[in-house]
Tab-separated table of C-alpha atoms in Angstrom:
chain	number	residue	atom	x	y	z
A	1	MET	CA	62.220	65.594	101.860
A	2	SER	CA	59.341	64.274	104.265
A	3	TYR	CA	59.703	63.745	108.278
A	4	SER	CA	57.814	61.080	110.472
A	5	HIS	CA	57.433	64.076	112.737
A	6	PRO	CA	57.919	68.056	112.931
A	7	LEU	CA	60.484	69.370	114.916
A	8	ASN	CA	59.215	69.637	118.521
A	9	LEU	CA	59.760	73.535	119.009
A	10	LYS	CA	57.842	73.826	122.092
A	11	SER	CA	60.140	71.263	124.416
A	12	GLY	CA	62.421	69.855	122.303
A	13	GLN	CA	66.409	70.085	122.333
A	14	VAL	CA	69.484	70.779	119.973
A	15	ASP	CA	71.021	67.290	119.975
A	16	LEU	CA	74.292	65.995	118.112
A	17	THR	CA	72.330	64.576	115.097
A	18	HIS	CA	71.095	68.089	114.252
A	19	GLY	CA	74.832	69.103	113.326
A	20	GLY	CA	75.510	65.343	112.128
A	21	GLY	CA	74.739	66.001	108.326
A	22	GLY	CA	71.941	63.539	107.970
A	23	ARG	CA	68.007	63.574	107.948
A	24	ALA	CA	68.056	65.533	111.742
A	25	MET	CA	70.269	68.365	110.077
A	26	ALA	CA	68.318	68.754	107.166
A	27	GLN	CA	65.073	68.670	109.201
A	28	LEU	CA	66.486	71.331	111.345
A	29	ILE	CA	67.614	73.446	108.401
A	30	ALA	CA	64.302	73.174	106.663
A	31	GLU	CA	61.824	73.673	109.143
A	32	LEU	CA	63.772	76.490	111.124
A	33	PHE	CA	66.030	78.345	109.222
A	34	ILE	CA	64.759	78.198	105.373
A	35	LYS	CA	61.284	79.105	107.208
A	36	HIS	CA	62.306	81.930	108.822
A	37	PHE	CA	65.250	82.942	106.532
A	38	ASP	CA	63.128	82.261	103.435
A	39	ASN	CA	64.280	84.163	100.167
A	40	ASP	CA	65.019	82.802	96.816
A	41	LEU	CA	68.703	82.341	96.878
A	42	LEU	CA	68.762	80.469	100.365
A	43	ARG	CA	65.603	78.024	99.155
A	44	ARG	CA	68.468	76.912	96.334
A	45	GLN	CA	69.917	74.958	99.238
A	46	ASN	CA	73.654	75.099	97.762
A	47	ASP	CA	76.667	75.486	99.609
A	48	GLN	CA	77.157	79.114	98.393
A	49	ALA	CA	74.677	81.957	97.180
A	50	LEU	CA	75.393	83.408	93.708
A	51	PHE	CA	74.491	86.749	92.929
A	52	ASP	CA	74.713	89.948	90.737
A	53	VAL	CA	76.040	92.943	92.010
A	54	PRO	CA	75.942	96.334	91.200
A	55	ALA	CA	79.056	98.416	89.842
A	56	GLY	CA	81.292	99.819	92.412
A	57	ARG	CA	83.570	98.493	94.797
A	58	LEU	CA	82.811	95.577	97.133
A	59	ALA	CA	82.960	95.880	100.933
A	60	ILE	CA	82.624	92.792	103.285
A	61	SER	CA	82.955	92.394	106.701
A	62	THR	CA	82.560	89.417	109.259
A	63	ASP	CA	81.703	89.513	113.124
A	64	GLY	CA	81.227	86.675	115.575
A	65	HIS	CA	78.583	87.169	118.524
A	66	VAL	CA	79.110	85.267	122.137
A	67	ILE	CA	76.951	87.552	123.881
A	68	SER	CA	75.856	86.430	127.560
A	69	PRO	CA	72.807	86.389	128.021
A	70	LEU	CA	71.391	85.417	124.950
A	71	PHE	CA	67.971	87.660	125.386
A	72	PHE	CA	68.558	91.156	126.932
A	73	PRO	CA	66.588	94.546	127.100
A	74	GLY	CA	66.419	95.873	123.535
A	75	GLY	CA	67.541	92.846	121.752
A	76	ASP	CA	69.019	89.417	121.455
A	77	ILE	CA	72.007	87.573	120.127
A	78	GLY	CA	69.866	87.313	116.781
A	79	SER	CA	69.433	90.843	116.193
A	80	LEU	CA	72.640	91.954	117.491
A	81	ALA	CA	74.278	89.322	114.729
A	82	VAL	CA	72.483	91.212	111.883
A	83	HIS	CA	72.965	94.849	113.300
A	84	GLY	CA	76.650	94.330	114.260
A	85	THR	CA	77.769	93.074	110.760
A	86	VAL	CA	75.159	95.572	108.754
A	87	ASN	CA	77.204	98.300	110.832
A	88	ASP	CA	80.240	97.098	110.187
A	89	VAL	CA	79.855	97.020	105.912
A	90	ALA	CA	77.734	100.369	106.541
A	91	MET	CA	81.446	102.251	108.002
A	92	SER	CA	82.825	102.099	104.663
A	93	GLY	CA	80.057	104.039	103.199
A	94	ALA	CA	78.574	100.998	101.738
A	95	LYS	CA	75.325	99.540	100.969
A	96	PRO	CA	75.025	96.227	102.401
A	97	LEU	CA	73.450	93.667	100.310
A	98	TYR	CA	73.339	90.316	101.674
A	99	LEU	CA	74.665	88.235	104.838
A	100	SER	CA	75.736	84.836	105.574
A	101	ALA	CA	75.362	83.095	109.084
A	102	GLY	CA	77.215	80.439	110.883
A	103	PHE	CA	75.621	78.899	113.738
A	104	ILE	CA	77.555	76.759	116.747
A	105	LEU	CA	74.912	75.441	118.971
A	106	GLU	CA	75.260	73.515	121.994
A	107	GLU	CA	73.857	70.030	122.763
A	108	GLY	CA	70.759	70.964	124.856
A	109	LEU	CA	69.968	74.247	123.748
A	110	PRO	CA	66.249	74.228	123.960
A	111	LEU	CA	64.922	74.459	120.432
A	112	ALA	CA	62.290	77.149	121.446
A	113	ASP	CA	65.179	79.614	122.279
A	114	LEU	CA	67.132	78.671	118.920
A	115	GLU	CA	63.481	79.687	117.224
A	116	ARG	CA	63.166	82.532	119.231
A	117	VAL	CA	66.842	83.961	118.224
A	118	VAL	CA	66.218	82.914	114.269
A	119	ILE	CA	63.010	84.608	114.468
A	120	SER	CA	64.313	87.682	115.671
A	121	MET	CA	67.544	87.447	113.322
A	122	ALA	CA	65.175	87.336	110.172
A	123	ALA	CA	63.178	90.092	111.717
A	124	ALA	CA	66.223	92.451	111.733
A	125	ALA	CA	67.539	91.269	108.418
A	126	LYS	CA	64.127	92.039	106.867
A	127	VAL	CA	64.164	95.614	108.296
A	128	ALA	CA	67.553	95.987	107.117
A	129	GLY	CA	66.709	94.808	103.524
A	130	THR	CA	70.136	92.362	103.784
A	131	PRO	CA	68.627	88.574	103.268
A	132	ILE	CA	70.507	85.974	104.767
A	133	VAL	CA	71.092	83.872	101.573
A	134	THR	CA	73.759	80.945	102.785
A	135	GLY	CA	75.014	79.545	106.090
A	136	ASP	CA	76.212	76.642	108.000
A	137	THR	CA	75.171	75.288	111.410
A	138	LYS	CA	77.257	73.177	113.602
A	139	VAL	CA	76.570	71.597	117.388
A	140	VAL	CA	79.096	70.907	119.964
A	141	GLU	CA	78.625	68.859	122.846
A	142	ARG	CA	77.246	69.772	126.259
A	143	GLY	CA	79.374	72.047	128.363
A	144	LYS	CA	81.500	72.799	125.062
A	145	GLY	CA	79.434	76.354	124.320
A	146	ASP	CA	77.261	78.322	125.653
A	147	GLY	CA	73.844	77.887	123.940
A	148	VAL	CA	74.510	79.568	120.546
A	149	PHE	CA	77.367	81.522	119.050
A	150	ILE	CA	76.803	83.084	115.712
A	151	THR	CA	79.091	84.554	113.057
A	152	THR	CA	77.604	86.884	110.208
A	153	THR	CA	79.243	88.022	107.177
A	154	GLY	CA	78.016	90.767	105.207
A	155	VAL	CA	78.794	92.572	101.360
A	156	GLY	CA	77.647	95.765	99.852
A	157	ILE	CA	78.516	97.922	97.342
A	158	VAL	CA	80.463	101.432	98.075
A	159	PRO	CA	79.316	104.547	95.949
A	160	ASP	CA	81.356	106.241	93.920
A	161	GLY	CA	83.007	109.282	94.938
A	162	VAL	CA	82.925	107.819	98.933
A	163	ASN	CA	86.296	107.315	100.305
A	164	ILE	CA	85.742	106.472	104.121
A	165	SER	CA	88.832	105.051	105.689
A	166	GLY	CA	90.455	105.055	109.521
A	167	ASP	CA	93.538	106.648	108.118
A	168	ARG	CA	91.834	109.453	106.295
A	169	ALA	CA	91.488	111.798	109.756
A	170	GLU	CA	93.594	115.156	109.481
A	171	ALA	CA	94.102	117.878	111.879
A	172	GLY	CA	91.359	120.629	111.665
A	173	CYS	CA	88.836	118.012	111.018
A	174	SER	CA	85.527	117.499	113.210
A	175	ILE	CA	84.225	114.704	115.634
A	176	LEU	CA	80.897	113.814	115.337
A	177	LEU	CA	78.949	111.175	117.429
A	178	SER	CA	75.424	109.955	116.513
A	179	GLY	CA	73.993	109.778	120.110
A	180	SER	CA	74.181	109.018	123.593
A	181	ILE	CA	76.859	106.226	124.533
A	182	GLY	CA	76.603	103.259	126.818
A	183	ASP	CA	73.208	102.063	126.578
A	184	HIS	CA	74.159	98.784	125.076
A	185	GLY	CA	76.734	97.598	127.586
A	186	VAL	CA	74.905	98.954	130.523
A	187	ALA	CA	71.827	97.063	129.743
A	188	ILE	CA	73.749	93.689	129.156
A	189	MET	CA	75.671	94.100	132.743
A	190	ALA	CA	71.947	95.229	134.357
A	191	SER	CA	70.400	92.057	132.728
A	192	ARG	CA	73.326	89.860	133.651
A	193	GLU	CA	73.370	90.830	137.375
A	194	ASN	CA	69.576	91.054	137.457
A	195	LEU	CA	69.999	94.739	138.401
A	196	GLN	CA	66.787	97.128	138.903
A	197	PHE	CA	67.028	100.879	138.045
A	198	GLU	CA	64.077	103.038	138.461
A	199	THR	CA	64.440	103.998	134.428
A	200	SER	CA	64.494	101.038	132.448
A	201	ILE	CA	67.703	100.971	130.293
A	202	VAL	CA	67.698	99.207	127.020
A	203	SER	CA	70.076	98.218	124.282
A	204	ASP	CA	70.724	100.342	121.461
A	205	SER	CA	71.430	97.907	118.811
A	206	ALA	CA	70.182	99.108	115.659
A	207	ALA	CA	71.397	98.763	112.006
A	208	LEU	CA	72.822	102.238	110.974
A	209	HIS	CA	73.209	101.853	106.890
A	210	GLY	CA	70.348	104.078	106.674
A	211	LEU	CA	71.802	106.890	108.833
A	212	VAL	CA	75.056	106.502	106.819
A	213	ALA	CA	73.357	106.778	103.401
A	214	ASP	CA	71.813	109.916	104.515
A	215	MET	CA	74.949	111.491	105.593
A	216	VAL	CA	76.786	110.193	102.320
A	217	ALA	CA	74.140	111.802	100.540
A	218	VAL	CA	74.704	115.399	101.767
A	219	ALA	CA	78.561	115.176	102.127
A	220	PRO	CA	80.021	112.264	100.181
A	221	ALA	CA	83.603	113.655	99.576
A	222	ALA	CA	84.008	115.276	103.007
A	223	ILE	CA	83.175	112.368	105.558
A	224	ARG	CA	86.790	110.694	105.981
A	225	CYS	CA	86.223	108.304	108.663
A	226	LEU	CA	83.101	105.977	110.055
A	227	ARG	CA	83.456	103.666	113.030
A	228	ASP	CA	80.883	102.165	115.061
A	229	PRO	CA	82.023	102.390	118.744
A	230	THR	CA	81.335	98.632	120.020
A	231	ARG	CA	83.543	96.972	122.102
A	232	GLY	CA	85.989	98.960	124.381
A	233	GLY	CA	83.668	102.106	123.558
A	234	LEU	CA	84.004	105.531	122.357
A	235	ALA	CA	87.811	105.945	124.052
A	236	THR	CA	88.785	102.676	122.002
A	237	VAL	CA	87.125	103.957	118.565
A	238	LEU	CA	89.127	107.343	118.783
A	239	ASN	CA	92.746	105.729	119.941
A	240	GLU	CA	91.993	103.309	116.873
A	241	LEU	CA	91.453	106.298	114.445
A	242	ALA	CA	94.233	108.422	115.938
A	243	GLY	CA	96.726	105.614	115.419
A	244	GLN	CA	95.581	104.911	112.363
A	245	SER	CA	95.364	108.244	110.786
A	246	CYS	CA	98.807	109.602	112.773
A	247	VAL	CA	97.007	112.247	114.523
A	248	GLY	CA	95.604	113.280	118.071
A	249	MET	CA	92.135	114.195	118.889
A	250	VAL	CA	90.639	116.633	121.890
A	251	ILE	CA	87.048	115.610	122.778
A	252	ASP	CA	84.737	117.881	125.104
A	253	GLU	CA	83.364	116.034	127.955
A	254	ALA	CA	80.304	118.301	128.083
A	255	ALA	CA	79.133	117.556	124.451
A	256	ILE	CA	79.267	113.882	124.893
A	257	PRO	CA	75.921	112.488	125.268
A	258	VAL	CA	75.381	110.301	127.934
A	259	LYS	CA	71.896	109.536	129.300
A	260	ALA	CA	71.416	110.249	133.241
A	261	GLN	CA	70.304	106.773	133.861
A	262	VAL	CA	73.377	105.150	132.361
A	263	LYS	CA	75.516	107.700	133.696
A	264	ALA	CA	74.093	106.752	137.129
A	265	ALA	CA	74.563	103.006	136.643
A	266	CYS	CA	78.064	103.729	135.628
A	267	GLU	CA	78.752	105.184	138.651
A	268	ILE	CA	77.257	102.271	140.709
A	269	LEU	CA	79.053	99.585	138.365
A	270	GLY	CA	82.344	101.270	138.309
A	271	LEU	CA	82.383	101.906	134.460
A	272	ASP	CA	83.520	104.997	132.553
A	273	PRO	CA	81.007	105.326	129.859
A	274	LEU	CA	83.902	106.283	127.473
A	275	TYR	CA	84.814	102.626	127.616
A	276	VAL	CA	81.202	100.985	127.566
A	277	ALA	CA	79.941	99.368	124.331
A	278	ASN	CA	77.358	100.728	122.146
A	279	GLU	CA	75.561	98.717	119.008
A	280	GLY	CA	73.582	101.418	117.503
A	281	LYS	CA	76.296	104.557	117.466
A	282	LEU	CA	78.795	105.882	115.217
A	283	VAL	CA	81.443	108.391	115.289
A	284	CYS	CA	82.252	110.462	112.296
A	285	ILE	CA	85.354	112.244	111.154
A	286	CYS	CA	84.670	114.607	108.651
A	287	ASP	CA	85.898	118.099	107.262
A	288	ALA	CA	85.098	120.889	109.540
A	289	ALA	CA	83.393	122.817	106.659
A	290	VAL	CA	80.371	120.099	106.502
A	291	ALA	CA	80.406	119.245	110.197
A	292	GLU	CA	77.080	121.688	110.883
A	293	THR	CA	75.820	120.351	107.507
A	294	LEU	CA	76.356	116.715	108.210
A	295	LEU	CA	75.036	117.135	112.008
A	296	ALA	CA	71.583	118.555	110.413
A	297	ALA	CA	71.362	115.499	108.243
A	298	MET	CA	71.680	113.418	111.296
A	299	HIS	CA	69.437	115.096	113.428
A	300	GLN	CA	66.521	114.231	110.989
A	301	HIS	CA	67.265	110.598	111.171
A	302	PRO	CA	65.763	108.611	114.060
A	303	LEU	CA	69.189	107.047	115.074
A	304	GLY	CA	70.921	110.700	114.914
A	305	ARG	CA	68.557	112.915	116.978
A	306	ASP	CA	70.894	113.007	119.849
A	307	ALA	CA	74.178	113.449	117.321
A	308	ALA	CA	76.621	116.005	118.460
A	309	ILE	CA	79.738	117.548	117.636
A	310	ILE	CA	82.132	116.349	120.229
A	311	GLY	CA	85.665	117.239	119.204
A	312	GLU	CA	88.340	118.091	116.683
A	313	VAL	CA	91.571	116.189	115.379
A	314	ILE	CA	94.720	117.764	115.980
A	315	ALA	CA	98.532	117.387	115.069
A	316	ASP	CA	99.924	115.404	117.935
A	317	PRO	CA	103.327	112.996	117.129
A	318	HIS	CA	102.027	110.838	120.084
A	319	HIS	CA	98.508	110.108	118.810
A	320	PHE	CA	96.966	110.848	122.183
A	321	VAL	CA	93.353	111.366	122.851
A	322	GLN	CA	92.600	114.009	125.155
A	323	MET	CA	89.598	115.363	126.681
A	324	THR	CA	88.617	118.585	128.155
A	325	THR	CA	86.994	117.862	131.410
A	326	ALA	CA	83.892	119.404	133.077
A	327	PHE	CA	86.356	121.390	135.570
A	328	GLY	CA	88.102	122.818	132.676
A	329	GLY	CA	90.796	120.537	132.819
A	330	ARG	CA	92.520	118.097	130.426
A	331	ARG	CA	93.038	114.339	130.706
A	332	ILE	CA	94.436	111.566	128.064
A	333	VAL	CA	91.695	109.240	127.398
A	334	ASP	CA	93.890	105.917	127.191
A	335	TRP	CA	93.248	102.728	125.512
A	336	PRO	CA	91.024	100.227	127.952
A	337	VAL	CA	93.448	97.906	130.309
A	338	GLY	CA	91.648	94.384	130.708
A	339	GLU	CA	88.194	93.617	129.835
A	340	GLN	CA	85.861	95.488	131.666
A	341	LEU	CA	82.733	93.815	130.174
A	342	PRO	CA	83.459	90.467	128.606
A	343	ARG	CA	80.902	88.720	126.150
A	344	ILE	CA	79.272	92.128	125.600
A	345	CYS	CA	78.691	91.463	121.911
């Protein structure tokens, strides 16, 4: 299809016709989404993508992204939409294969901002090796959205011999954390409130499937649970896993990596790093016998250089998560109450 004028990507805006199913929508898809997400499956422009899959169990996950602001230190809603879903699929031990993407656009969104998001998203998908092969676009009236919301769905294949699930933790297992916590949430809050710190704080947003693959390669049967501590942070993930597995957990405050600038920012903002969101970290619960082997493998990967063993799983009928503090006492690490940082991902 030919168009009388190309999209005005410098000063144009999204309008309702871009979601109306007509020529304007076709042009938006062709000159923006297909142009940057370009791959054989997407280029067919069907309402679905058909592809062969290797043998194994299929893993699927979907994630909605409503972050504010759209652009932040270390990323944007586009790259985050890729990383978030790739990571959710990878937490099963799967190799992510393909993504779909649904865009809810607000009337009046600058096309330049939309193109920036799409380019970032395409780059993240290319680096992760997970092409975006199908999608959808809708437009809502001005004031009924907030620029752009993105929903991504990912599929992947779990290798034979891998059985990772949140209900498999047992007393005696070790708890590993892949790196420092709180970077993403603090970066978003600082950007949102125009806060300045002596040392820049950037989001840790990253695709973790490469790190997971390296971990699975050295201990495929000994990894019991994997989870990325996004909304609600480390504390929420540990409570989720304790509840799913009907166990308790004890973590060591001194063993949990937190960057000095993040800790300082949390003190200023009145936040607890345990509850602050991350977008490039994972929690692993594994058999204690392989914990050091897994830790060594994690240290060899760029996204696991600061990994640490932070605690152990214990028998506890109440399924409490406890933390040994820097002063030698213990306190309960409970579920978060309310919303510390809304629209963080």
